[in-house]
Amino acid sequence: GAGVSQSPSNKVTEKGKDVELRCDPISGHTALYWYRQRLGQGLEFLIYFQGNSAPDKSGLPSDRFSAERTGESVSTLTIQRTQQEDSAVYLCASSIGQGGSHEQYFGPGTRLTVT
Amino acid sequence: QQQVKQSPQSLIVQKGGISIINCAYENTAFDYFPWYQQFPGKGPALLIAIRPDVSEKKEGRFTISFNKSAKQFSLHIMDSQPGDSATYFCAASRGGYSTLTFGKGTMLLVSP
């Protein structure tokens, strides 16, 4: 079946512009996660959605970052007034959710470059 | 505060050798410890995972060793192959809360 998909695969933007990154999770997965991966670094948790519960936003680095999820499907990560330090690969993952396997399935990521 | 420390940062192993990557954690509430493999341009993929009720888990050439008292776990890749060349991440999560805390990764190169 289809895995997690993300779009765009690459995004180059000018400093100060807003960007939207999209994630389509695996159908039936109630949990969705966003992570940031800076060059040569591990994955840094950003935000977690579980079903209709309030999202865990504890990993968002600043109020310029926000994310939404429509029901148990598509999610959008928005970065406002982008800065050069926002340059990274943004990874989305989904899992079955509470009571199920912890296994997270990752998408290929969106590489964001802020010039 | 880095909750999961991973070493080494990079590793070169000859084909057929054993690759060993180590991780240490601080939060005793962690109860799920996966290893992910990532190839360039791809998202990480789950390789193998362990819970603290066992000390070792083996799947094919990949083995996780877990030491609860030392708060350490390691990945062993037996008979390493050039196709194993990738970045490996250890991670940990708490029961009922599945957000993963990742180590910084180990870049493995298996020379032919």
Coordinates of N, CA and C in Angstrom, one line a residue:
Chain A
G1 N 0.8 -1.2 0.0 CA 0.0 0.0 0.0 C 0.8 1.2 0.0
A2 N 0.2 2.4 -0.1 CA 0.9 3.6 -0.2 C 1.5 4.0 1.2
G3 N 2.7 4.5 1.2 CA 3.3 5.0 2.4 C 3.0 6.4 2.7
V4 N 3.7 7.0 3.6 CA 3.6 8.4 3.9 C 4.2 9.2 2.8
S5 N 3.4 10.2 2.3 CA 3.9 11.1 1.3 C 4.0 12.5 1.8
Q6 N 5.0 13.2 1.2 CA 5.2 14.6 1.6 C 5.4 15.5 0.4
S7 N 4.9 16.7 0.4 CA 5.2 17.6 -0.7 C 5.3 19.0 -0.2
P8 N 6.1 19.8 -0.9 CA 7.0 19.4 -2.0 C 8.2 18.6 -1.4
S9 N 9.0 18.0 -2.3 CA 10.2 17.3 -1.9 C 11.3 18.3 -1.6
N10 N 11.3 19.4 -2.3 CA 12.3 20.5 -2.1 C 11.6 21.8 -2.1
K11 N 12.0 22.7 -1.3 CA 11.5 24.1 -1.3 C 12.6 25.0 -1.0
V12 N 12.8 26.0 -1.9 CA 13.7 27.1 -1.6 C 12.9 28.4 -1.5
T13 N 13.1 29.1 -0.4 CA 12.4 30.3 -0.1 C 13.3 31.4 0.4
E14 N 12.8 32.6 0.2 CA 13.6 33.7 0.7 C 13.3 34.0 2.2
K15 N 14.3 34.4 2.9 CA 14.1 34.8 4.3 C 13.0 35.8 4.4
G16 N 12.1 35.5 5.4 CA 11.0 36.3 5.7 C 9.7 35.8 5.0
K17 N 9.8 34.9 4.1 CA 8.5 34.4 3.5 C 7.9 33.3 4.3
D18 N 6.7 33.0 4.1 CA 6.0 31.9 4.7 C 6.0 30.7 3.8
V19 N 6.1 29.5 4.5 CA 6.0 28.2 3.7 C 5.1 27.3 4.3
E20 N 4.5 26.4 3.5 CA 3.6 25.4 3.9 C 4.1 24.0 3.4
L21 N 4.2 23.1 4.3 CA 4.7 21.8 4.0 C 3.5 20.8 4.2
R22 N 3.3 19.8 3.3 CA 2.2 18.9 3.4 C 2.6 17.5 3.7
C23 N 1.8 16.8 4.5 CA 2.0 15.4 4.8 C 0.7 14.6 4.6
D24 N 0.8 13.5 3.8 CA -0.3 12.6 3.7 C 0.0 11.3 4.4
P25 N -0.6 11.0 5.6 CA -0.2 9.8 6.3 C -0.8 8.6 5.7
I26 N -0.4 7.4 6.2 CA -0.9 6.2 5.8 C -2.4 6.1 6.2
S27 N -3.2 5.6 5.3 CA -4.6 5.6 5.6 C -4.9 4.7 6.8
G28 N -5.7 5.2 7.7 CA -6.0 4.4 8.9 C -5.1 4.7 10.1
H29 N -4.0 5.5 9.9 CA -3.1 5.8 11.0 C -3.7 7.1 11.7
T30 N -3.9 6.9 13.0 CA -4.5 8.0 13.7 C -3.5 9.0 14.3
A31 N -2.2 8.5 14.4 CA -1.2 9.4 14.9 C -0.3 9.9 13.8
L32 N 0.1 11.2 14.0 CA 0.9 11.8 13.0 C 1.9 12.7 13.7
Y33 N 3.1 12.7 13.2 CA 4.2 13.4 13.9 C 5.0 14.2 12.8
W34 N 5.5 15.4 13.3 CA 6.4 16.2 12.5 C 7.8 16.2 13.2
Y35 N 8.8 16.0 12.5 CA 10.2 16.1 13.0 C 11.0 17.0 12.1
R36 N 12.1 17.6 12.6 CA 13.0 18.4 11.9 C 14.4 17.7 12.0
Q37 N 15.0 17.7 10.8 CA 16.4 17.1 10.8 C 17.3 18.1 10.2
R38 N 18.2 18.6 11.0 CA 19.2 19.5 10.5 C 20.4 18.7 10.0
L39 N 21.2 19.3 9.2 CA 22.3 18.6 8.5 C 23.2 17.9 9.6
G40 N 23.4 16.6 9.5 CA 24.2 15.9 10.4 C 23.7 15.7 11.8
Q41 N 22.4 16.0 12.0 CA 21.9 15.9 13.3 C 20.8 14.8 13.3
G42 N 20.4 14.5 14.5 CA 19.3 13.6 14.7 C 17.9 14.3 14.4
L43 N 16.9 13.5 14.6 CA 15.5 14.1 14.4 C 15.1 14.8 15.6
E44 N 14.5 15.9 15.4 CA 14.0 16.8 16.5 C 12.5 16.8 16.4
F45 N 11.8 16.4 17.5 CA 10.4 16.4 17.5 C 9.8 17.8 17.5
L46 N 8.8 17.9 16.7 CA 8.1 19.2 16.6 C 6.7 19.2 17.1
I47 N 5.8 18.3 16.6 CA 4.4 18.3 17.0 C 3.8 16.9 16.7
Y48 N 2.8 16.5 17.5 CA 2.2 15.2 17.5 C 0.7 15.3 17.5
F49 N 0.1 14.7 16.6 CA -1.4 14.6 16.5 C -1.8 13.2 16.8
Q50 N -2.8 13.1 17.7 CA -3.4 11.7 18.0 C -4.9 11.9 17.9
G51 N -5.5 11.3 16.8 CA -6.9 11.3 16.7 C -7.5 12.8 16.8
N52 N -8.5 12.9 17.6 CA -9.2 14.2 17.8 C -8.7 14.9 19.0
S53 N -7.7 14.3 19.7 CA -7.1 15.0 20.9 C -6.4 16.2 20.5
A54 N -6.2 17.1 21.5 CA -5.4 18.3 21.3 C -4.0 17.9 21.0
P55 N -3.4 18.5 20.0 CA -2.0 18.2 19.6 C -1.0 18.5 20.6
D56 N 0.1 17.7 20.7 CA 1.2 18.0 21.5 C 2.2 18.9 20.8
K57 N 2.2 20.2 21.1 CA 3.0 21.2 20.4 C 4.3 21.5 21.1
S58 N 4.7 20.7 22.1 CA 5.8 21.0 23.0 C 7.1 21.1 22.2
G59 N 7.2 20.6 21.0 CA 8.5 20.6 20.3 C 8.7 21.8 19.4
L60 N 7.6 22.5 19.2 CA 7.7 23.7 18.2 C 8.7 24.7 18.7
P61 N 9.7 25.1 17.9 CA 10.8 25.9 18.4 C 10.4 27.4 18.6
S62 N 9.4 27.9 18.0 CA 8.9 29.2 18.1 C 7.5 29.4 17.7
D63 N 6.9 30.6 17.9 CA 5.5 30.8 17.5 C 5.4 31.0 16.0
R64 N 6.5 31.0 15.3 CA 6.5 31.1 13.8 C 6.1 29.7 13.2
F65 N 6.1 28.7 14.0 CA 5.8 27.3 13.6 C 4.4 27.0 14.0
S66 N 3.6 26.4 13.1 CA 2.3 25.9 13.5 C 2.0 24.7 12.6
A67 N 1.0 23.9 13.0 CA 0.6 22.8 12.2 C -0.9 22.5 12.4
E68 N -1.5 22.0 11.4 CA -2.9 21.6 11.5 C -3.0 20.2 10.9
R69 N -4.1 19.6 11.3 CA -4.4 18.3 10.7 C -5.9 18.2 10.6
T70 N -6.3 17.8 9.4 CA -7.8 17.7 9.1 C -8.2 16.3 9.4
G71 N -9.0 16.1 10.5 CA -9.4 14.8 10.9 C -8.3 13.9 11.2
E72 N -8.3 12.7 10.5 CA -7.2 11.8 10.6 C -6.5 11.6 9.3
S73 N -6.4 12.8 8.6 CA -5.8 12.7 7.3 C -4.7 13.7 7.2
V74 N -4.7 14.5 6.1 CA -3.6 15.4 5.8 C -3.2 16.4 6.9
S75 N -1.9 16.7 7.0 CA -1.4 17.7 7.9 C -0.6 18.7 7.1
T76 N -0.6 19.9 7.6 CA 0.2 21.0 7.0 C 1.0 21.6 8.1
L77 N 2.3 21.7 7.9 CA 3.2 22.4 8.8 C 3.5 23.8 8.1
T78 N 3.2 24.9 8.9 CA 3.4 26.2 8.3 C 4.6 26.9 9.1
I79 N 5.5 27.5 8.4 CA 6.6 28.3 9.0 C 6.4 29.7 8.5
Q80 N 6.2 30.6 9.4 CA 6.0 32.0 9.0 C 7.3 32.8 9.2
R81 N 7.5 33.8 8.3 CA 8.7 34.6 8.4 C 9.9 33.8 8.5
T82 N 10.2 32.9 7.5 CA 11.3 32.0 7.6 C 12.6 32.7 7.9
Q83 N 13.4 32.0 8.6 CA 14.8 32.4 8.9 C 15.8 31.3 8.4
Q84 N 17.0 31.7 8.2 CA 18.0 30.8 7.7 C 18.2 29.6 8.5
E85 N 18.0 29.7 9.8 CA 18.2 28.6 10.7 C 17.0 27.6 10.6
D86 N 16.0 27.9 9.8 CA 14.9 27.0 9.6 C 15.3 26.0 8.5
S87 N 16.4 26.2 7.8 CA 16.8 25.3 6.7 C 17.0 23.9 7.3
A88 N 16.4 22.9 6.8 CA 16.4 21.6 7.3 C 15.6 20.7 6.5
V89 N 15.6 19.4 6.8 CA 14.7 18.5 6.2 C 13.5 18.3 7.2
Y90 N 12.3 18.4 6.8 CA 11.2 18.3 7.6 C 10.5 16.9 7.3
L91 N 10.5 16.1 8.3 CA 10.0 14.7 8.1 C 8.6 14.6 8.8
C92 N 7.8 13.9 8.2 CA 6.5 13.5 8.7 C 6.4 12.0 8.9
A93 N 5.8 11.6 10.0 CA 5.6 10.1 10.2 C 4.2 9.9 10.7
S94 N 3.7 8.7 10.5 CA 2.4 8.3 11.0 C 2.5 6.9 11.7
S95 N 1.6 6.6 12.6 CA 1.6 5.3 13.2 C 0.1 5.0 13.5
I96 N -0.1 3.7 13.8 CA -1.5 3.3 14.0 C -2.2 4.1 15.1
G97 N -1.4 4.4 16.2 CA -1.9 5.2 17.3 C -2.1 4.5 18.6
Q98 N -2.7 5.1 19.5 CA -2.9 4.6 20.9 C -3.4 3.2 20.9
G99 N -2.8 2.3 21.7 CA -3.2 1.0 21.8 C -2.6 0.1 20.7
G100 N -2.0 0.7 19.7 CA -1.4 -0.1 18.6 C 0.1 -0.1 18.7
S101 N 0.7 -0.5 17.6 CA 2.2 -0.5 17.5 C 2.8 0.9 17.6
H102 N 3.9 1.0 18.2 CA 4.6 2.3 18.3 C 5.3 2.6 17.0
E103 N 5.4 1.6 16.1 CA 6.2 1.8 14.9 C 5.7 3.0 14.1
Q104 N 6.6 3.9 13.8 CA 6.4 5.1 13.1 C 6.9 4.9 11.6
Y105 N 6.1 5.3 10.7 CA 6.5 5.2 9.3 C 6.7 6.6 8.8
F106 N 7.9 6.8 8.2 CA 8.3 8.1 7.8 C 8.1 8.3 6.3
G107 N 7.8 9.6 6.0 CA 7.8 10.0 4.6 C 9.2 10.3 4.2
P108 N 9.4 10.7 2.9 CA 10.8 11.0 2.4 C 11.3 12.4 2.8
G109 N 10.4 13.2 3.4 CA 10.8 14.5 3.9 C 10.7 15.6 2.8
T110 N 10.7 16.9 3.3 CA 10.7 18.1 2.5 C 12.0 18.8 2.9
R111 N 12.9 19.0 1.9 CA 14.1 19.7 2.2 C 13.8 21.2 2.0
L112 N 13.9 22.0 3.1 CA 13.7 23.4 3.0 C 15.0 24.2 3.1
T113 N 15.2 25.1 2.1 CA 16.3 25.9 2.1 C 15.9 27.4 2.1
V114 N 16.3 28.1 3.1 CA 16.0 29.5 3.3 C 17.2 30.3 2.9
T115 N 17.1 31.2 1.9 CA 18.2 31.9 1.4 C 18.2 33.4 1.9
Chain B
Q1 N 18.9 19.5 27.1 CA 19.4 18.3 27.7 C 19.2 17.1 26.6
Q2 N 20.3 16.5 26.3 CA 20.2 15.4 25.3 C 19.8 14.1 26.0
Q3 N 18.6 13.6 25.8 CA 18.2 12.5 26.5 C 18.7 11.1 26.0
V4 N 19.1 11.1 24.7 CA 19.6 9.9 24.2 C 20.9 10.2 23.5
K5 N 22.0 9.6 24.0 CA 23.3 9.9 23.5 C 23.8 8.7 22.7
Q6 N 24.3 9.0 21.5 CA 24.6 7.9 20.5 C 26.1 8.1 20.1
S7 N 26.8 6.9 20.0 CA 28.2 6.9 19.6 C 28.5 5.6 18.8
P8 N 29.5 5.6 17.9 CA 30.2 6.8 17.5 C 29.4 7.6 16.5
Q9 N 29.9 8.8 16.1 CA 29.3 9.6 15.1 C 29.4 9.0 13.7
S10 N 30.6 8.3 13.5 CA 30.8 7.6 12.2 C 31.6 6.4 12.4
L11 N 31.4 5.4 11.5 CA 32.0 4.1 11.7 C 32.4 3.5 10.3
I12 N 33.6 3.0 10.2 CA 34.0 2.3 8.9 C 34.3 0.9 9.3
V13 N 33.6 0.0 8.6 CA 33.8 -1.5 8.9 C 34.1 -2.2 7.6
Q14 N 34.9 -3.2 7.6 CA 35.1 -4.0 6.4 C 34.0 -4.9 6.2
K15 N 33.8 -5.2 4.9 CA 32.7 -6.2 4.6 C 33.0 -7.5 5.4
G16 N 31.9 -8.0 6.0 CA 32.0 -9.2 6.7 C 32.2 -9.0 8.2
G17 N 32.6 -7.8 8.6 CA 32.9 -7.5 10.0 C 31.6 -7.2 10.8
I18 N 31.8 -6.9 12.1 CA 30.7 -6.5 12.9 C 30.7 -5.0 13.2
S19 N 29.5 -4.4 13.0 CA 29.3 -3.0 13.3 C 28.6 -2.9 14.6
I20 N 29.1 -2.1 15.5 CA 28.5 -1.9 16.8 C 28.3 -0.4 17.0
I21 N 27.0 -0.1 17.4 CA 26.6 1.3 17.7 C 26.0 1.3 19.0
N22 N 26.4 2.3 19.8 CA 25.9 2.3 21.2 C 25.0 3.6 21.5
C23 N 24.1 3.4 22.4 CA 23.3 4.5 22.9 C 23.1 4.4 24.4
A24 N 23.0 5.6 25.0 CA 22.7 5.7 26.4 C 21.5 6.6 26.6
Y25 N 20.7 6.3 27.6 CA 19.5 7.2 27.8 C 19.5 7.6 29.3
E26 N 18.7 8.7 29.5 CA 18.7 9.2 30.9 C 17.3 9.0 31.5
N27 N 16.3 9.0 30.7 CA 14.9 9.0 31.3 C 14.5 7.5 31.6
T28 N 14.4 7.2 32.8 CA 14.0 5.8 33.2 C 12.6 5.4 32.9
A29 N 11.8 6.4 32.4 CA 10.4 6.1 32.0 C 10.4 5.6 30.6
F30 N 11.5 5.7 29.8 CA 11.5 5.2 28.5 C 11.2 3.6 28.5
D31 N 10.4 3.1 27.7 CA 10.1 1.7 27.7 C 10.1 1.1 26.3
Y32 N 10.5 1.8 25.3 CA 10.5 1.3 23.9 C 11.7 1.9 23.2
F33 N 12.5 1.0 22.6 CA 13.8 1.5 22.1 C 14.0 0.9 20.7
P34 N 13.7 1.7 19.7 CA 13.9 1.3 18.3 C 15.2 1.8 17.7
W35 N 15.6 1.1 16.6 CA 16.7 1.6 15.8 C 16.1 1.8 14.4
Y36 N 16.5 3.0 13.8 CA 16.1 3.3 12.5 C 17.3 3.4 11.6
Q37 N 17.0 3.1 10.3 CA 18.1 3.1 9.3 C 17.6 4.1 8.2
Q38 N 18.6 5.0 7.9 CA 18.2 6.0 6.9 C 19.2 6.1 5.8
F39 N 18.7 6.0 4.5 CA 19.6 6.1 3.4 C 19.5 7.6 2.9
P40 N 20.5 8.1 2.2 CA 20.4 9.4 1.7 C 19.2 9.7 0.9
G41 N 18.5 10.8 1.2 CA 17.4 11.2 0.5 C 16.1 10.5 0.8
K42 N 16.2 9.7 1.8 CA 15.0 8.9 2.2 C 14.7 9.2 3.7
G43 N 13.4 8.9 4.1 CA 13.1 9.0 5.5 C 13.6 7.8 6.3
P44 N 13.7 7.9 7.6 CA 14.2 6.7 8.4 C 13.2 5.6 8.3
A45 N 13.7 4.4 8.4 CA 12.8 3.2 8.4 C 13.2 2.3 9.6
L46 N 12.2 1.8 10.3 CA 12.4 1.0 11.4 C 13.2 -0.3 11.1
L47 N 14.2 -0.5 11.8 CA 15.1 -1.7 11.6 C 14.7 -2.8 12.6
I48 N 14.7 -2.5 13.9 CA 14.5 -3.4 14.9 C 14.2 -2.6 16.2
A49 N 13.4 -3.2 17.1 CA 13.1 -2.5 18.3 C 13.0 -3.5 19.5
I50 N 13.2 -2.9 20.7 CA 13.2 -3.8 21.9 C 12.5 -3.1 23.1
R51 N 11.9 -3.8 23.9 CA 11.4 -3.3 25.2 C 12.2 -3.8 26.3
P52 N 12.2 -3.1 27.5 CA 13.2 -3.4 28.5 C 12.9 -4.7 29.3
D53 N 11.9 -5.5 28.9 CA 11.7 -6.8 29.6 C 12.6 -7.9 29.1
V54 N 13.3 -7.6 28.0 CA 14.3 -8.6 27.4 C 15.7 -7.9 27.3
S55 N 16.7 -8.7 27.3 CA 18.1 -8.2 27.3 C 18.6 -8.2 25.9
E56 N 18.0 -9.0 25.0 CA 18.5 -9.1 23.6 C 17.4 -9.5 22.7
K57 N 17.5 -8.9 21.5 CA 16.6 -9.3 20.4 C 17.3 -9.4 19.1
K58 N 17.1 -10.4 18.4 CA 17.8 -10.7 17.1 C 16.8 -10.8 16.0
E59 N 17.2 -10.1 14.9 CA 16.4 -10.3 13.7 C 17.4 -10.4 12.5
G60 N 17.6 -11.6 12.0 CA 18.6 -11.8 10.9 C 20.0 -11.4 11.4
R61 N 20.6 -10.5 10.7 CA 22.0 -10.0 11.0 C 22.0 -8.9 12.1
F62 N 20.8 -8.5 12.5 CA 20.7 -7.3 13.4 C 20.3 -7.8 14.8
T63 N 21.1 -7.3 15.8 CA 20.8 -7.7 17.2 C 20.8 -6.4 18.0
I64 N 19.8 -6.3 18.9 CA 19.8 -5.2 19.9 C 20.2 -5.9 21.2
S65 N 21.2 -5.3 21.9 CA 21.5 -5.7 23.3 C 21.1 -4.6 24.2
F66 N 20.4 -4.9 25.3 CA 19.8 -3.9 26.2 C 20.3 -4.2 27.6
N67 N 20.8 -3.1 28.3 CA 21.3 -3.2 29.7 C 20.5 -2.2 30.5
K68 N 19.4 -2.6 31.2 CA 18.5 -1.7 31.9 C 19.2 -1.0 33.0
S69 N 20.1 -1.7 33.7 CA 20.7 -1.1 34.9 C 21.7 0.0 34.5
A70 N 22.3 -0.2 33.4 CA 23.3 0.8 32.9 C 22.6 1.9 32.0
K71 N 21.3 1.6 31.7 CA 20.6 2.5 30.8 C 21.3 2.7 29.5
Q72 N 21.7 1.5 28.9 CA 22.4 1.5 27.6 C 21.8 0.5 26.7
F73 N 21.8 0.7 25.4 CA 21.5 -0.3 24.5 C 22.3 -0.1 23.2
S74 N 22.5 -1.2 22.5 CA 23.4 -1.2 21.3 C 22.8 -2.0 20.2
L75 N 23.3 -1.6 19.0 CA 22.9 -2.3 17.8 C 24.2 -3.0 17.3
H76 N 24.1 -4.3 17.0 CA 25.1 -5.1 16.4 C 24.7 -5.5 15.0
I77 N 25.5 -5.3 14.0 CA 25.2 -5.7 12.7 C 26.3 -6.8 12.3
M78 N 25.9 -8.0 12.2 CA 26.8 -9.1 11.9 C 27.0 -9.2 10.4
D79 N 28.2 -9.7 10.0 CA 28.5 -9.9 8.6 C 28.1 -8.6 7.8
S80 N 28.6 -7.5 8.2 CA 28.2 -6.2 7.6 C 28.5 -6.3 6.1
Q81 N 27.5 -5.7 5.3 CA 27.6 -5.6 3.9 C 27.6 -4.2 3.4
P82 N 28.2 -4.0 2.2 CA 28.2 -2.6 1.7 C 26.8 -2.0 1.6
G83 N 25.7 -2.8 1.4 CA 24.4 -2.3 1.4 C 23.9 -1.8 2.7
D84 N 24.6 -2.1 3.8 CA 24.2 -1.7 5.1 C 24.7 -0.2 5.3
S85 N 25.5 0.3 4.4 CA 26.0 1.7 4.5 C 24.9 2.6 4.6
A86 N 24.7 3.3 5.7 CA 23.6 4.2 5.9 C 23.8 4.9 7.2
T87 N 22.9 5.8 7.6 CA 22.9 6.4 8.9 C 21.9 5.7 9.8
Y88 N 22.4 5.4 11.0 CA 21.6 4.6 12.0 C 21.3 5.5 13.1
F89 N 20.0 5.5 13.5 CA 19.6 6.3 14.7 C 19.0 5.4 15.7
C90 N 19.4 5.6 17.0 CA 18.7 5.0 18.1 C 17.6 6.0 18.5
A91 N 16.6 5.5 19.2 CA 15.5 6.3 19.7 C 14.9 5.7 20.9
A92 N 14.1 6.4 21.6 CA 13.4 5.9 22.8 C 12.1 6.7 23.0
S93 N 11.1 6.0 23.6 CA 9.9 6.6 23.9 C 9.3 6.1 25.2
R94 N 8.3 6.8 25.7 CA 7.7 6.4 27.0 C 6.3 5.7 26.7
G95 N 6.0 4.8 27.6 CA 4.7 4.1 27.4 C 3.5 5.0 27.3
G96 N 2.6 4.7 26.4 CA 1.4 5.5 26.3 C 1.7 6.9 25.7
Y97 N 2.9 7.2 25.3 CA 3.2 8.5 24.7 C 4.3 8.2 23.7
S98 N 3.9 8.1 22.4 CA 4.8 7.4 21.5 C 5.8 8.4 20.7
T99 N 5.8 9.6 21.1 CA 6.8 10.5 20.4 C 8.2 10.0 20.7
L100 N 9.0 9.9 19.7 CA 10.4 9.4 19.8 C 11.4 10.5 20.1
T101 N 12.3 10.2 21.0 CA 13.5 11.0 21.2 C 14.7 10.3 20.5
F102 N 15.3 11.0 19.6 CA 16.3 10.3 18.8 C 17.7 10.7 19.2
G103 N 18.7 9.7 19.0 CA 20.1 10.1 19.1 C 20.5 10.9 17.9
K104 N 21.7 11.3 17.8 CA 22.2 12.2 16.7 C 22.6 11.4 15.5
G105 N 22.7 10.1 15.6 CA 22.9 9.3 14.4 C 24.4 8.8 14.3
T106 N 24.5 7.7 13.6 CA 25.9 7.2 13.3 C 25.9 6.9 11.8
M107 N 26.9 7.4 11.1 CA 27.0 7.2 9.7 C 28.0 6.0 9.5
L108 N 27.4 4.9 9.0 CA 28.1 3.7 8.8 C 28.6 3.5 7.4
L109 N 29.8 3.2 7.2 CA 30.3 2.9 5.8 C 30.9 1.5 5.9
V110 N 30.4 0.6 5.1 CA 31.0 -0.7 5.0 C 31.8 -0.8 3.7
S111 N 33.1 -1.0 3.9 CA 34.0 -1.0 2.7 C 34.0 -2.4 2.1
P112 N 34.0 -2.5 0.7 CA 33.9 -3.7 0.0 C 35.1 -4.6 0.3

